[in-house]
Amino acid sequence: MFAHIIQTLPQVLIDGLTLGAVYAIIALGYTMVYGILELINFAHGEIFMSGAFIGTAILIGLTGVGWIAAFPAVVTLILVLLITSVATGFLGMGIERVAYRPLRKSSKLITLITAIGMSFLLQDFVRFITELKNGNYIVNTPSLFSGKVSVSASSLSSSFDDATFKVTFIVVLIVALCLMIGLEIFVNRTKWGMAMRAVAQDPDTASLMSINVNKVISLTFFIGSALGGATGVLFALHYGTIDPYIGFILGLKAFTAAVLGGIGNIRGAMFGGLMLGILEMFAAANLSTITGNVLGAEYKDVFAFAILILVLIFKPEGLFGKAVTEKV
Amino acid sequence: MLSKKMLSILTTTVLSVGFVAGCGSNSTSGEDKGSNVIKIATQSPLSGGSATLGEAIKLGAQLALDEEKDTFKKLGYKLQLVPYDDQGDPKKGVANAQLIGSDKAVYGVIGHLNSGVTIPSSETYEKYSIPMISPASTATDVTDRKLKTVNRIVARDDFQGPAGAEYAVKELKAKNIFVIQDKTAYGQGLADAFKNAAEKEGAKIVGFEGITVGEKDFNGVLNQVSKEKPDLVYFGGLYAEGGLLIKQARDKGITAKFMGGDGLDSSTLVDIAGDAVKDTYLTSVAGDASKTQFAKDYEKKFNKKVESYSVYGYDSMKVMLQGIQKAIEDNDKKLPSHEAVRDAVRGIKEYKGELTQVGFDEKGDNKYAKIFIYKFDAPSYPAKLEGEISQ
């Protein structure tokens, strides 16, 4: 049994890391907004989905004019990432302005409901647009990076099997890491980042210190949503197929990852996302071996969520959270 | 005190409004009867993940209805199609079925696509004695409950699964088979039927795993597949997940043949999987209608290519209308009762459809239903017909 599990471990780790990286960057968006507003932006999964669609639309357009063949893939990727994240950033700001700001003084439950309403609105809006164009809302993203890499893990140790991965795996991982590190630096080293931390601590006092709270909140939504949009592009590139409903399950899992890492904590969100991805992949690949075919791969979510519950019972503030009233 | 008073006034108002509204709807349905309108409803997913197939059913039925309009005009009746969107969701299907049941002018239902929606909705049709013909539902439970209203013109899962297994083991010489299913009534039923039959034929099932509908990453399950190195992977489920599964498996370097049921039979499967769709086999309850006269009419009228179930929507509607026509003629050209229509539809024993012959047995299954086996040689739809198996 153990030989089996160890054999497939390299491949499971690679697949788990990809999925985990996607969870992690989406989780960042949840965590940032929660850290500042104590609001769970349930429309964040749909912002991610919109990003995937915007990115795909740009890629299809670029393929049409022959850009893809003419320019190096990396240039195209950066261009698409930039355009998409700016677009979804403004989308996020707009959502905050329309659905959250007027209700900021009312109870938390009300903003939760508008968030859910917003996410349905976005889903059906995107579906409407795509169906208008295609008659079918499952869309395929043109592949920017093709090619596979095989890792000869067996030469490392004979108990491992060789693993393979698509080049997009590296792209997802590198871009995800850049985004996460960039965000860390932004929040901890810049003036705006300091303002964000101040608002997170206490918006009223921060406003007395000549910080424009509304601007800071808008900026938070912009950055969180831009990250979500960029993740959407990465997702579309790696998996190749998107539909308007991808945001729901992924958003839920990313939210879970944020809770696992300690909601409101940026490093926690990253760690929680990667951990959830790897756990899920490990469970899908090995549950039936471990339990002797009693539980199959379909129980992977139960497995991952059971661990979440255990973590929360023994460390309710999450793995990286601080057990104090402080918010960030 | 005051609030109590207000409450009672409010209750009375609501009740009386409801009463008036109830009377109103009764009188309108009475008018419908007078104007000799016969409505046929279709129920299929017109939105959501299986909209491609659902719309095909609706359009096929619409074409058949338009063709028969003149015949019914001569009898003094006006035919009308009322399409409903069940969204592939049992709750929505049942809610629509209630609406259909409350409209006395509806004499038949063509639908549904998904067995999981057919089963609960048909309980409602049974209550109102509205006959239903499903052009696509294959689960055994659809007709095994022996309802008087429920009919279907396609083959059952306990015939489709074994037919696939026979082909996989005998023709494709598959010895080690990995089975994946999507945990729905359809996917699991089909996968179980396939598994049992394949084991009987002498193949070894090296894995039986489930996935979740709506997920996009199936690498976990596929890691197990690549560990077991099967000759064939059987998938019980729909094309949205099936396409991704095939694509991700090929990306992982899994060279095994793929096989699935009629849920994969859609052009969207090819869109999703692309080149990876090569070496995929599927058993379908739907034959290839792309060369029939029907396909030409359909393309001309709707400017869309036929999907697998278009022709079955068409044939179902024709069978339904024939039943209604017979009931009308038996009733001296007066409007028959719902029960008479129901029995007339079930009574159809020999009908030569555009693609399939139709004759219902006592449960409502079509005696002439066949299973067709297709193979994808290239990423284009429809796939190549490899063979057909009769019951």
XYZ file of C-alpha atoms in Angstrom:
719
model
C 0.000 0.000 0.000
C 2.720 2.492 0.954
C 4.821 1.558 -2.057
C 1.813 2.420 -4.222
C 1.298 5.789 -2.599
C 4.961 6.730 -2.753
C 5.239 5.665 -6.376
C 2.644 8.159 -7.551
C 3.707 10.869 -5.132
C 5.717 13.030 -7.581
C 2.819 13.220 -10.016
C 0.292 13.864 -7.249
C 2.446 16.674 -5.879
C 2.734 18.347 -9.272
C -1.005 18.184 -9.974
C -1.797 19.219 -6.434
C 0.512 22.226 -6.619
C -1.178 23.502 -9.776
C -4.648 23.236 -8.303
C -3.348 24.594 -5.010
C -1.786 27.626 -6.677
C -5.125 28.449 -8.278
C -6.896 28.088 -4.922
C -4.213 30.167 -3.234
C -4.479 33.231 -5.473
C -8.259 33.205 -5.361
C -8.040 32.849 -1.585
C -5.901 36.010 -1.465
C -8.840 38.004 -2.816
C -11.188 36.680 -0.148
C -8.688 37.259 2.599
C -7.816 40.844 1.632
C -11.418 41.967 1.519
C -12.221 40.169 4.753
C -9.172 41.613 6.465
C -10.320 45.145 5.742
C -14.100 45.045 5.707
C -14.828 41.823 7.600
C -16.975 41.081 4.579
C -16.879 37.812 2.679
C -17.088 38.820 -0.951
C -18.910 35.811 -2.326
C -18.877 37.353 -5.788
C -15.112 36.839 -5.877
C -15.431 33.412 -7.501
C -17.414 35.027 -10.294
C -14.799 37.742 -10.736
C -12.317 34.933 -11.231
C -14.658 33.394 -13.802
C -15.085 36.726 -15.602
C -11.294 36.967 -15.746
C -11.123 33.569 -17.401
C -13.668 34.683 -20.000
C -12.078 38.074 -20.656
C -8.662 36.452 -21.041
C -10.044 33.823 -23.377
C -11.834 36.445 -25.458
C -8.601 38.414 -25.830
C -6.694 35.273 -26.775
C -9.289 34.291 -29.358
C -9.138 37.808 -30.751
C -5.342 37.739 -30.907
C -5.395 34.355 -32.628
C -7.768 35.840 -35.174
C -5.354 38.622 -36.135
C -2.404 36.246 -36.215
C -0.670 37.761 -33.195
C -0.123 34.429 -31.437
C 2.112 33.086 -34.180
C 4.035 36.360 -34.567
C 4.929 37.191 -30.963
C 6.628 35.097 -28.295
C 4.154 33.402 -25.972
C 5.513 35.132 -22.882
C 4.821 38.591 -24.310
C 1.274 37.581 -25.173
C 0.785 36.099 -21.718
C 1.915 39.256 -19.942
C -0.263 41.415 -22.194
C -3.340 39.256 -21.610
C -2.683 39.112 -17.874
C -2.349 42.888 -17.692
C -5.477 43.705 -19.680
C -7.552 41.106 -17.863
C -6.472 42.070 -14.384
C -7.135 45.754 -15.015
C -10.573 44.888 -16.399
C -11.533 42.608 -13.509
C -9.992 45.080 -11.077
C -12.408 47.749 -12.250
C -15.206 45.181 -12.214
C -14.445 44.472 -8.561
C -14.357 48.190 -7.751
C -17.669 48.637 -9.510
C -19.250 45.803 -7.553
C -18.037 47.331 -4.308
C -19.412 50.734 -5.292
C -22.811 49.397 -6.346
C -23.495 46.475 -4.034
C -21.430 46.945 -0.882
C -20.713 50.615 -0.192
C -24.351 51.738 0.146
C -24.872 48.910 2.625
C -21.667 49.308 4.597
C -23.469 50.528 7.683
C -26.116 47.802 7.646
C -25.725 44.343 9.106
C -23.185 41.855 7.788
C -25.938 39.495 6.713
C -27.313 41.978 4.209
C -24.023 42.447 2.408
C -23.631 38.691 2.330
C -26.919 38.436 0.449
C -26.038 41.168 -2.041
C -22.731 39.378 -2.614
C -24.525 36.160 -3.482
C -26.958 38.085 -5.678
C -24.042 39.719 -7.456
C -22.475 36.348 -8.163
C -25.661 35.006 -9.769
C -25.938 38.169 -11.811
C -22.399 37.798 -13.126
C -22.846 34.102 -13.923
C -25.914 34.668 -16.011
C -24.556 37.808 -17.627
C -21.472 35.955 -18.839
C -23.597 33.030 -19.929
C -25.859 35.337 -21.915
C -22.934 36.975 -23.715
C -21.230 33.675 -24.565
C -24.404 32.022 -25.735
C -25.070 34.991 -27.961
C -21.726 34.422 -29.616
C -21.443 30.628 -29.623
C -24.875 29.174 -28.914
C -23.103 27.150 -26.258
C -21.458 28.482 -23.179
C -18.630 26.005 -22.742
C -15.672 27.804 -24.287
C -12.264 26.501 -25.239
C -9.229 28.657 -24.665
C -6.601 28.676 -27.421
C -3.462 27.106 -26.030
C -0.570 29.491 -25.679
C 1.986 27.085 -24.308
C 2.016 23.550 -25.559
C 4.440 20.823 -24.733
C 5.024 18.479 -21.882
C 7.931 17.989 -19.548
C 8.728 14.702 -17.929
C 10.467 14.534 -14.595
C 12.540 11.425 -14.177
C 11.780 11.069 -10.501
C 12.726 7.404 -10.745
C 16.390 8.352 -11.127
C 16.127 10.190 -7.819
C 14.873 7.152 -5.980
C 13.677 3.873 -7.414
C 10.515 3.947 -5.330
C 9.151 6.897 -7.368
C 7.407 6.706 -10.708
C 8.235 9.222 -13.399
C 5.940 12.215 -13.574
C 4.921 14.429 -16.456
C 3.410 17.870 -16.528
C 2.312 20.449 -19.043
C 4.403 23.564 -19.541
C 1.442 25.600 -18.331
C 2.052 24.102 -14.873
C 5.287 26.090 -14.628
C 3.551 29.183 -15.983
C 0.790 28.913 -13.375
C 3.277 28.387 -10.593
C 5.630 31.212 -11.579
C 2.889 33.762 -12.169
C 1.165 32.736 -8.941
C 4.372 33.133 -6.966
C 5.084 36.528 -8.555
C 1.589 37.737 -7.714
C 1.804 36.539 -4.131
C 5.248 38.032 -3.505
C 4.227 41.260 -5.206
C 1.201 41.505 -2.972
C 3.250 40.843 0.167
C 5.657 43.640 -0.765
C 2.835 45.983 -1.648
C 1.002 45.483 1.618
C 4.045 45.564 3.871
C 6.389 48.059 2.196
C 4.324 50.761 0.504
C 2.370 53.740 1.758
C -0.864 52.432 0.286
C -0.206 49.100 1.886
C 0.259 50.804 5.209
C -2.998 52.672 4.700
C -4.723 49.362 4.004
C -3.361 47.871 7.186
C -4.453 50.948 9.097
C -8.003 50.735 7.730
C -8.064 47.051 8.599
C -7.152 47.890 12.197
C -9.736 50.600 12.665
C -11.383 52.508 9.826
C -12.649 55.342 12.024
C -9.300 56.149 13.577
C -7.618 55.738 10.202
C -9.941 58.321 8.686
C -8.947 60.747 11.451
C -5.329 60.257 10.381
C -6.216 61.721 6.973
C -6.605 58.356 5.241
C -9.345 58.292 2.633
C -11.092 55.114 3.760
C -13.312 54.812 0.694
C -10.310 55.064 -1.595
C -8.433 52.424 0.354
C -11.388 50.059 0.227
C -11.771 50.634 -3.501
C -8.087 49.903 -3.943
C -8.423 46.709 -1.946
C -11.233 45.545 -4.156
C -9.248 46.539 -7.237
C -6.194 44.531 -6.204
C -8.144 41.537 -4.946
C -10.216 41.391 -8.120
C -7.207 41.932 -10.374
C -5.556 38.933 -8.711
C -8.731 36.916 -9.206
C -8.905 37.897 -12.878
C -5.280 36.980 -13.463
C -5.927 33.609 -11.850
C -8.830 33.151 -14.212
C -6.480 33.576 -17.177
C -4.038 31.074 -15.710
C -6.858 28.625 -15.082
C -8.159 28.967 -18.634
C -4.669 28.447 -20.048
C -3.967 25.392 -17.951
C -7.302 23.591 -18.164
C -8.283 24.814 -21.620
C -12.045 24.752 -21.030
C -14.150 27.237 -19.118
C -17.834 27.813 -18.435
C -19.718 30.469 -16.463
C -20.085 28.180 -13.460
C -16.419 27.484 -12.717
C -16.345 30.257 -10.121
C -18.766 28.602 -7.753
C -16.957 25.433 -6.669
C -13.503 26.978 -6.996
C -14.611 30.024 -5.039
C -15.993 27.824 -2.287
C -12.769 25.848 -2.069
C -10.635 28.986 -2.141
C -12.744 30.442 0.636
C -12.141 27.269 2.603
C -8.427 27.630 1.945
C -8.540 31.164 3.294
C -10.270 29.942 6.460
C -7.789 27.100 6.788
C -4.871 29.518 6.684
C -6.582 31.993 8.979
C -8.926 34.396 7.239
C -7.554 37.905 6.921
C -3.992 36.619 6.749
C -2.246 36.800 3.378
C 0.432 34.184 3.999
C -2.185 31.940 5.551
C -4.286 32.140 2.393
C -1.351 31.107 0.229
C -0.435 28.246 2.472
C -4.046 27.130 2.913
C -4.617 27.125 -0.856
C -1.558 25.050 -1.642
C -2.323 22.646 1.181
C -5.936 22.163 0.141
C -4.922 21.530 -3.481
C -2.357 18.928 -2.550
C -4.634 17.253 -0.011
C -7.449 17.025 -2.508
C -5.239 15.560 -5.212
C -3.698 13.117 -2.767
C -7.125 11.954 -1.622
C -8.411 11.559 -5.183
C -5.415 9.460 -6.126
C -5.087 7.346 -3.016
C -8.338 7.118 -1.059
C -9.387 3.824 -2.610
C -5.937 2.320 -1.995
C -5.889 3.452 1.621
C -9.407 2.314 2.464
C -9.291 -0.859 0.380
C -11.906 0.309 -2.151
C -14.443 1.257 0.515
C -14.173 4.975 -0.247
C -13.435 6.070 -3.790
C -11.999 9.212 -5.332
C -15.435 10.855 -5.125
C -14.868 11.315 -1.402
C -11.881 13.592 -1.890
C -13.800 16.696 -0.862
C -15.051 15.010 2.295
C -11.476 14.106 3.133
C -10.178 17.625 2.552
C -13.019 19.217 4.482
C -12.699 16.752 7.351
C -9.117 17.933 7.783
C -10.349 21.503 7.675
C -12.791 20.757 10.479
C -10.064 19.121 12.532
C -7.779 22.111 12.081
C -10.531 24.496 13.049
C -11.447 22.502 16.145
C -7.904 22.510 17.460
C -6.834 25.891 16.099
C -10.031 27.830 15.433
C -8.234 30.937 14.177
C -6.684 28.937 11.319
C -3.109 27.825 10.844
C -1.579 31.288 10.538
C -4.194 33.417 12.240
C -3.571 35.160 15.522
C -6.035 34.401 18.291
C -6.582 38.048 19.164
C -9.181 40.634 18.257
C -6.782 42.216 15.775
C -7.999 41.783 12.238
C -4.901 41.511 10.039
C -54.837 43.832 19.521
C -54.585 46.095 16.563
C -51.949 43.949 14.895
C -54.108 40.875 15.404
C -56.999 42.631 13.731
C -54.764 43.729 10.881
C -53.542 40.189 10.505
C -57.021 38.776 10.219
C -57.993 41.396 7.654
C -54.868 40.633 5.692
C -55.531 36.901 5.790
C -59.073 37.362 4.589
C -57.928 39.595 1.756
C -55.264 37.152 0.641
C -57.668 34.241 0.783
C -60.376 36.004 -1.175
C -57.910 37.208 -3.800
C -56.622 33.658 -4.099
C -60.189 32.388 -4.452
C -60.982 34.860 -7.211
C -57.721 34.074 -8.985
C -58.484 30.357 -8.749
C -61.892 30.874 -10.343
C -60.286 32.997 -13.016
C -57.830 30.336 -14.095
C -60.619 27.764 -14.227
C -62.644 29.861 -16.596
C -59.693 30.517 -18.920
C -58.950 26.823 -19.280
C -62.604 26.370 -20.125
C -62.172 28.833 -22.984
C -59.188 26.894 -24.264
C -61.351 23.829 -24.552
C -63.863 25.738 -26.564
C -61.311 27.008 -29.059
C -60.077 23.489 -29.817
C -56.429 24.167 -29.109
C -54.285 21.110 -28.485
C -51.042 21.956 -26.761
C -48.015 19.692 -26.618
C -45.317 20.620 -24.137
C -41.634 19.899 -24.462
C -39.435 19.766 -21.400
C -35.698 19.689 -21.835
C -32.734 21.747 -20.620
C -32.704 24.865 -22.787
C -30.121 26.457 -20.520
C -27.374 24.991 -18.404
C -24.736 22.387 -19.127
C -26.747 20.164 -21.460
C -28.488 22.901 -23.424
C -26.992 21.599 -26.686
C -28.922 18.353 -26.386
C -31.993 19.902 -24.818
C -32.477 22.416 -27.576
C -32.076 19.671 -30.173
C -35.038 17.844 -28.635
C -37.170 20.962 -28.682
C -36.349 21.848 -32.277
C -36.911 18.280 -33.484
C -40.308 18.234 -31.791
C -41.148 21.641 -33.222
C -40.398 20.485 -36.759
C -42.683 17.460 -36.372
C -45.462 19.590 -34.920
C -45.254 22.115 -37.756
C -45.497 19.308 -40.311
C -48.645 17.892 -38.738
C -50.422 21.207 -38.271
C -52.441 20.864 -41.498
C -53.655 17.356 -40.690
C -55.039 18.579 -37.403
C -56.538 21.680 -38.981
C -58.659 19.382 -41.134
C -59.891 17.674 -37.986
C -60.753 21.109 -36.604
C -57.951 21.481 -34.066
C -55.115 23.898 -33.675
C -51.756 22.496 -32.591
C -49.500 24.512 -30.367
C -46.047 23.814 -28.940
C -45.272 24.994 -25.405
C -41.569 24.613 -24.670
C -40.466 24.458 -21.036
C -36.902 24.682 -19.754
C -36.209 22.077 -17.071
C -32.554 23.185 -16.734
C -31.592 19.563 -16.192
C -32.800 20.098 -12.649
C -35.350 17.752 -11.037
C -36.842 20.564 -8.920
C -37.401 22.756 -11.961
C -38.762 19.798 -13.925
C -41.391 19.018 -11.315
C -42.366 22.681 -10.984
C -42.864 22.868 -14.751
C -44.792 19.607 -14.679
C -47.232 21.198 -12.222
C -47.744 24.093 -14.622
C -48.275 21.668 -17.483
C -50.735 19.659 -15.405
C -52.744 22.760 -14.525
C -53.197 23.626 -18.214
C -56.065 21.429 -19.399
C -55.221 22.055 -23.048
C -51.899 20.189 -22.805
C -52.390 16.659 -24.133
C -48.819 15.409 -24.177
C -45.237 16.020 -23.102
C -42.091 15.380 -25.106
C -39.147 15.109 -22.713
C -37.031 14.976 -20.666
C -33.382 14.609 -21.504
C -32.125 13.559 -18.075
C -33.433 10.450 -16.380
C -32.998 12.137 -13.013
C -35.545 14.760 -14.104
C -37.883 12.369 -15.907
C -38.451 10.185 -12.875
C -39.848 12.769 -10.409
C -41.632 14.827 -13.085
C -43.474 11.833 -14.494
C -45.145 11.287 -11.120
C -46.918 14.574 -11.770
C -47.887 13.661 -15.334
C -49.343 10.434 -14.004
C -51.507 12.428 -11.605
C -52.963 14.482 -14.461
C -52.959 11.554 -16.971
C -50.829 13.457 -19.467
C -48.871 11.038 -21.639
C -45.109 11.598 -21.864
C -42.662 10.280 -24.431
C -39.011 10.658 -23.589
C -36.644 10.884 -26.528
C -33.569 10.403 -24.366
C -34.010 9.104 -20.806
C -32.354 5.733 -20.457
C -32.420 4.865 -16.722
C -34.227 1.628 -15.953
C -36.380 3.251 -13.264
C -38.084 5.491 -15.829
C -40.362 2.713 -17.026
C -39.837 0.114 -14.301
C -42.324 1.964 -12.108
C -44.980 0.884 -14.664
C -46.711 4.269 -14.854
C -49.420 4.462 -17.496
C -48.234 7.793 -18.866
C -44.511 7.143 -19.212
C -43.092 6.018 -22.539
C -39.707 6.259 -24.195
C -38.396 5.506 -27.639
C -34.742 4.888 -26.789
C -33.045 1.865 -25.268
C -32.621 1.237 -21.549
C -29.389 1.486 -19.543
C -29.511 -2.201 -18.679
C -29.282 -2.794 -22.408
C -26.868 0.037 -23.285
C -24.273 -0.763 -20.606
C -24.000 -4.469 -21.478
C -23.989 -3.711 -25.206
C -20.978 -1.464 -24.634
C -19.323 -4.102 -22.458
C -19.817 -6.765 -25.106
C -18.266 -4.564 -27.750
C -15.372 -3.546 -25.498
C -14.456 -7.085 -24.525
C -15.204 -8.954 -27.750
C -14.342 -6.446 -30.463
C -11.804 -4.189 -28.757
C -10.241 -7.058 -26.787
C -10.109 -5.019 -23.579
C -8.921 -7.123 -20.632
C -8.256 -4.531 -17.941
C -10.932 -1.875 -17.688
C -11.071 1.202 -15.470
C -14.549 2.571 -14.809
C -15.253 6.198 -13.871
C -18.717 7.593 -13.188
C -20.195 10.948 -12.230
C -22.427 9.775 -9.344
C -25.674 10.873 -11.029
C -28.637 8.523 -11.548
C -27.619 8.232 -15.184
C -23.852 7.922 -14.879
C -23.780 5.514 -11.997
C -26.535 3.299 -13.394
C -24.795 3.027 -16.729
C -21.380 2.403 -15.194
C -22.777 -0.306 -12.917
C -24.508 -2.042 -15.808
C -21.321 -1.865 -17.866
C -19.155 -3.156 -15.021
C -21.316 -6.181 -14.270
C -21.580 -7.166 -17.908
C -17.860 -6.694 -18.559
C -17.003 -8.897 -15.599
C -19.360 -11.538 -16.939
C -17.627 -11.349 -20.313
C -14.328 -12.067 -18.575
C -12.679 -8.643 -18.308
C -11.004 -7.449 -15.128
C -12.233 -4.201 -13.582
C -9.073 -2.573 -12.231
C -10.785 0.455 -10.743
C -14.219 1.955 -10.129
C -14.062 5.628 -9.191
C -16.330 8.651 -9.071
C -15.913 12.305 -10.000
C -17.991 15.372 -9.182
C -20.130 17.119 -11.792
C -18.909 20.687 -12.296
C -15.285 20.048 -11.376
C -12.568 20.831 -13.878
C -9.540 19.001 -12.544
C -9.638 15.214 -12.762
C -5.921 14.594 -12.384
C -6.370 12.759 -9.094
C -8.497 10.019 -10.631
C -6.348 9.989 -13.731
C -3.249 9.350 -11.634
C -4.908 6.137 -10.549
C -5.696 5.299 -14.148
C -2.105 5.793 -15.237
C -0.948 3.647 -12.319
C -3.224 0.756 -13.320
C -2.463 1.002 -17.059
C -5.843 -0.316 -18.297
C -6.637 -1.122 -21.955
C -9.855 0.812 -21.763
C -11.390 3.519 -19.605
C -15.174 3.561 -19.407
C -16.875 6.790 -18.389
C -20.494 6.970 -17.252
C -21.483 10.614 -17.420
C -22.043 13.622 -19.637
C -19.884 15.329 -22.245
C -18.852 18.369 -20.176
C -16.897 16.199 -17.746
C -16.165 13.448 -20.289
C -14.437 15.828 -22.701
C -12.174 17.201 -19.993
C -11.437 13.737 -18.688
C -10.311 12.541 -22.110
C -8.250 15.672 -22.713
C -6.506 15.559 -19.350
C -5.850 11.831 -19.717
C -4.131 12.337 -23.066
C -2.123 15.205 -21.566
C -0.963 12.764 -18.921
C 0.147 10.306 -21.551
C -2.605 7.758 -20.967
C -3.040 5.899 -24.248
C -5.916 3.618 -23.238
C -9.046 3.629 -25.370
C -11.963 5.589 -23.980
C -15.566 4.497 -24.028
C -18.727 6.122 -22.806
C -22.494 6.130 -23.126
C -24.927 8.341 -24.976
C -24.175 11.186 -22.555
C -20.975 11.791 -24.501
C -22.792 11.887 -27.825
C -22.556 15.600 -28.572
C -20.561 17.928 -30.778
C -19.500 19.777 -27.623
C -17.474 16.712 -26.609
C -15.326 17.238 -29.690
C -15.076 20.977 -29.006
C -13.769 20.321 -25.511
C -11.488 17.369 -26.094
C -10.164 18.477 -29.489
C -7.557 16.162 -30.953
C -7.606 14.000 -27.843
C -11.007 12.627 -28.835
C -9.370 10.136 -31.213
C -9.707 6.527 -30.103
C -12.859 7.288 -28.154
C -15.780 4.926 -28.549
C -19.301 5.571 -27.505
C -22.464 3.581 -27.285
C -25.463 5.653 -28.072
C -29.163 5.094 -28.063
C -29.264 7.570 -30.933
C -28.570 6.538 -34.492
C -26.885 8.694 -37.080
C -29.586 10.881 -38.594
C -27.263 13.206 -40.496
C -28.085 11.644 -43.871
C -31.878 11.558 -43.602
C -34.373 13.891 -45.235
C -35.177 15.045 -41.722
C -31.659 16.415 -41.276
C -31.980 18.499 -44.434
C -35.341 19.949 -43.385
C -33.983 20.635 -39.916
C -30.912 22.457 -41.146
C -32.972 24.469 -43.586
C -35.495 25.502 -40.989
C -33.290 26.206 -37.966
C -29.935 26.833 -39.618
C -28.344 24.398 -37.175
C -26.809 20.984 -37.588
C -28.723 18.021 -36.163
C -27.595 16.739 -32.777
C -27.971 13.149 -31.654
C -31.426 13.647 -30.132
C -32.957 15.976 -32.717
C -34.466 13.118 -34.670
C -35.752 11.445 -31.518
C -37.510 14.631 -30.508
C -39.037 14.564 -33.977
C -40.067 10.912 -33.857
C -41.426 11.259 -30.305
C -43.619 14.144 -31.386
C -44.881 12.220 -34.425
C -45.767 9.230 -32.259
C -47.490 11.502 -29.758
C -49.513 13.223 -32.469
C -50.483 9.915 -33.999
C -51.785 8.788 -30.623
C -53.775 12.006 -30.191
C -55.160 11.757 -33.727
C -56.307 8.194 -33.111
C -57.948 9.234 -29.840
C -59.772 12.052 -31.629
C -60.998 9.773 -34.398
C -62.141 7.147 -31.912
C -64.130 9.843 -30.138
C -66.103 10.924 -33.241
C -63.743 13.824 -33.856
C -64.679 15.354 -30.523
C -61.935 16.343 -28.084
C -60.975 13.133 -26.241
C -60.260 12.829 -22.542
C -56.680 12.831 -21.285
C -57.071 9.192 -20.296
C -58.096 8.205 -23.833
C -55.049 9.974 -25.280
C -52.803 8.313 -22.718
C -54.057 4.848 -23.662
C -53.904 5.587 -27.383
C -50.258 6.632 -27.134
C -49.335 3.507 -25.181
C -51.331 1.493 -27.708
C -49.043 2.338 -30.617
C -47.507 -0.909 -31.755
C -46.039 -0.233 -35.183
C -44.846 3.186 -36.174
C -42.136 3.684 -38.774
C -40.262 6.784 -37.664
C -37.628 8.755 -39.481
C -34.889 6.766 -37.792
C -36.404 4.323 -35.372
C -39.382 2.041 -35.435
C -41.648 2.560 -32.454
C -43.833 0.057 -30.649
C -44.428 0.316 -26.921
C -44.545 -2.707 -24.649
C -46.712 -2.836 -21.527
C -44.139 -0.827 -19.523
C -43.708 1.891 -22.124
C -40.333 0.785 -23.484
C -39.797 0.741 -27.214
C -39.497 -2.838 -28.471
C -37.466 -1.746 -31.487
C -34.862 0.360 -29.667
C -31.287 -0.236 -30.733
C -27.819 0.570 -29.452
C -25.363 2.129 -31.859
C -21.599 2.036 -31.492
C -19.512 4.947 -32.704
C -15.815 5.627 -32.923
C -14.032 8.952 -33.209
C -11.220 8.717 -35.755
C -10.817 12.453 -36.065
C -11.958 15.462 -34.039
C -15.178 15.936 -35.960
C -18.803 15.280 -35.102
C -20.691 12.997 -35.677
C -18.399 10.048 -35.090
C -18.110 7.068 -37.416
C -20.783 4.396 -36.976
C -19.076 1.103 -36.143
C -22.035 -1.153 -35.569
C -25.485 -1.527 -34.079
C -26.935 -3.992 -31.614
C -30.612 -4.911 -31.460
C -32.420 -6.137 -28.420
